[in-house]
Each structure stands twice: as structure tokens, then as C-alpha cells.
JSON list of C-alpha atoms in Angstrom, two decimals:
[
{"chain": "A", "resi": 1, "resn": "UNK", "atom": "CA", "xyz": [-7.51, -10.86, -16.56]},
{"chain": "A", "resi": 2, "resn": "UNK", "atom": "CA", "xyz": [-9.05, -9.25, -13.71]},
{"chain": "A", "resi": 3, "resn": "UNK", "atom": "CA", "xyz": [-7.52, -8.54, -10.60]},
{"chain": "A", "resi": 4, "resn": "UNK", "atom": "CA", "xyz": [-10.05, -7.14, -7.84]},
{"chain": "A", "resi": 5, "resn": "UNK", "atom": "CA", "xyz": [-7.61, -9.53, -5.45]},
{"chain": "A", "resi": 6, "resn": "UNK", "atom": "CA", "xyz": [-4.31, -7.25, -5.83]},
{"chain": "A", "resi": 7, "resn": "UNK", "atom": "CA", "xyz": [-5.51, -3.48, -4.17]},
{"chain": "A", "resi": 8, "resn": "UNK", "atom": "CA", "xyz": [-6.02, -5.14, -0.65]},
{"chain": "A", "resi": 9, "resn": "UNK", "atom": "CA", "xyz": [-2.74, -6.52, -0.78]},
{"chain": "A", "resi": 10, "resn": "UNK", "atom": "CA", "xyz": [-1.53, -3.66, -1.93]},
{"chain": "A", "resi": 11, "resn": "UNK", "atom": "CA", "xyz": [-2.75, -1.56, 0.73]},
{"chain": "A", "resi": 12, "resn": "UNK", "atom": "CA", "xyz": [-1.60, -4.24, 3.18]},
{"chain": "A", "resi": 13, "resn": "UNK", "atom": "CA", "xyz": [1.59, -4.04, 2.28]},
{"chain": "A", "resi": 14, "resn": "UNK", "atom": "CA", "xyz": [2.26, -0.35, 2.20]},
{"chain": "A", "resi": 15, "resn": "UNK", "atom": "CA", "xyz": [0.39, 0.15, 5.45]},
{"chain": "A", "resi": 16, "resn": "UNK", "atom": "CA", "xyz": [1.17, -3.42, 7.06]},
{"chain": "A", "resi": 17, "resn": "UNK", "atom": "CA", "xyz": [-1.67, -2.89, 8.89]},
{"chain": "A", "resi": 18, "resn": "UNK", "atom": "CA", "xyz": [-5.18, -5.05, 8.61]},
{"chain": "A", "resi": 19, "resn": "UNK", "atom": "CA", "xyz": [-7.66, -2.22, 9.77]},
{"chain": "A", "resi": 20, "resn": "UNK", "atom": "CA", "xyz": [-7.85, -1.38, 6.29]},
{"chain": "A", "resi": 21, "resn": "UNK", "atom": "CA", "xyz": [-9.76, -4.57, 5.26]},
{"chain": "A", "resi": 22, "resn": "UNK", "atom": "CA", "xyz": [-13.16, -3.86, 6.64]},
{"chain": "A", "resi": 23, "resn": "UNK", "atom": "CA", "xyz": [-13.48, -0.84, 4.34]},
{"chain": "A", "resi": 24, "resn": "UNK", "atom": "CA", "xyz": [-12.60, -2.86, 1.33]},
{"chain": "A", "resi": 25, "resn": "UNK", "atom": "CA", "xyz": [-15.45, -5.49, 1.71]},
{"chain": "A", "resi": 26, "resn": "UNK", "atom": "CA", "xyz": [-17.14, -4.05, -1.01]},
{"chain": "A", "resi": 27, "resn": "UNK", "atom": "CA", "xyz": [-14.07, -4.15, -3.99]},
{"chain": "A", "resi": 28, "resn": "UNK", "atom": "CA", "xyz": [-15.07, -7.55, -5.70]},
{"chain": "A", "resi": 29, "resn": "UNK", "atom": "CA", "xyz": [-18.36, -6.35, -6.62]},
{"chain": "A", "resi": 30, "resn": "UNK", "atom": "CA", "xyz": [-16.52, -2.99, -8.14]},
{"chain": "A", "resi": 31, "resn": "UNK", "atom": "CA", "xyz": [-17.25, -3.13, -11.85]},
{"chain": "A", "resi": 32, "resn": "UNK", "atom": "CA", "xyz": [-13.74, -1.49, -12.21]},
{"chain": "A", "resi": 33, "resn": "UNK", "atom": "CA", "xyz": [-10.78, -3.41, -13.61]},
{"chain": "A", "resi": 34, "resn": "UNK", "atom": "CA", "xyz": [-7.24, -3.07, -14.77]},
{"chain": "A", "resi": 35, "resn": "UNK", "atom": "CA", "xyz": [-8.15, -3.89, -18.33]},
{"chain": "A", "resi": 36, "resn": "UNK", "atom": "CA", "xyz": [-10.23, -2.24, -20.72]},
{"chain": "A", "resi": 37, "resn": "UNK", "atom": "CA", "xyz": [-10.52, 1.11, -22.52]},
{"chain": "A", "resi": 38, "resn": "UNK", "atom": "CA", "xyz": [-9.05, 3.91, -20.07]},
{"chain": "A", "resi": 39, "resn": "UNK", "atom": "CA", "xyz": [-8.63, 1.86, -16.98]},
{"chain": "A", "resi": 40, "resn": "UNK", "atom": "CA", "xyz": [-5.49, 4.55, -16.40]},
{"chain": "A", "resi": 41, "resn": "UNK", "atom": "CA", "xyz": [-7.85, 7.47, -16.07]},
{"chain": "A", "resi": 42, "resn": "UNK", "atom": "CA", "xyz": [-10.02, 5.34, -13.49]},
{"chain": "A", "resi": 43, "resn": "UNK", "atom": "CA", "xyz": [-7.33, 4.68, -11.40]},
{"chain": "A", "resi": 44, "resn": "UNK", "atom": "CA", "xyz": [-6.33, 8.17, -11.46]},
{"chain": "A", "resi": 45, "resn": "UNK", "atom": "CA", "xyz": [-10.02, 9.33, -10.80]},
{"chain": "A", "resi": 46, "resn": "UNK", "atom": "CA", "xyz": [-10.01, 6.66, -8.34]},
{"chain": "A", "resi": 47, "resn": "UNK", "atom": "CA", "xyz": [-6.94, 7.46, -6.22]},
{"chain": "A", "resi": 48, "resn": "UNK", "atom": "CA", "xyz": [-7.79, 11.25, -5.80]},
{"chain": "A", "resi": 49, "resn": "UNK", "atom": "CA", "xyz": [-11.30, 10.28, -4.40]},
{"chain": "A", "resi": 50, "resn": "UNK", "atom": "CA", "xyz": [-9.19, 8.60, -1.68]}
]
């Protein structure tokens, strides 16, 4: 199951704020998601880019 849907509304919720949507346009296209072979490293690799 892919969920590209659940890291805006994550982001939502911890900032409750909406000016983060604009810069997250681009996450359905994002080949990453939470299944797969080492999807823990690529969030990790993912959140320290942020």
C-alpha cells in the first residue's frame, strides 16, 4: 500500500499551519514509499535532508 497522502497531513498536523503545502506539490510523483526493501533508511536519509 502506498501512502504519498499521509506526510502532508503529517506535517499539517504537527505544524497546524497550511504554508507548508505549496512546497509539497511535488510528493505524489516521489518514487519513494513506505514499503519496499529499506524504506527505513530512506526516511532517515530523507528527514536529515530536511
Amino acid at each position: 500500500m502506498e501512502s504519498y497522502w499521509i506526510c502532508p497531513l503529517l506535517v499539517l498536523r504537527q505544524y497546524r499551519s497550511r504554508q507548508f503545502i505549496s512546497a509539497m506539490q511535488g510528493l505524489a510523483q516521489c518514487e519513494f514509499a513506505y514499503n519496499g526493501d529499506n524504506y527505513k533508511k530512506k526516511v532517515h536519509e530523507i528527514s536529515n535532508t530536511w
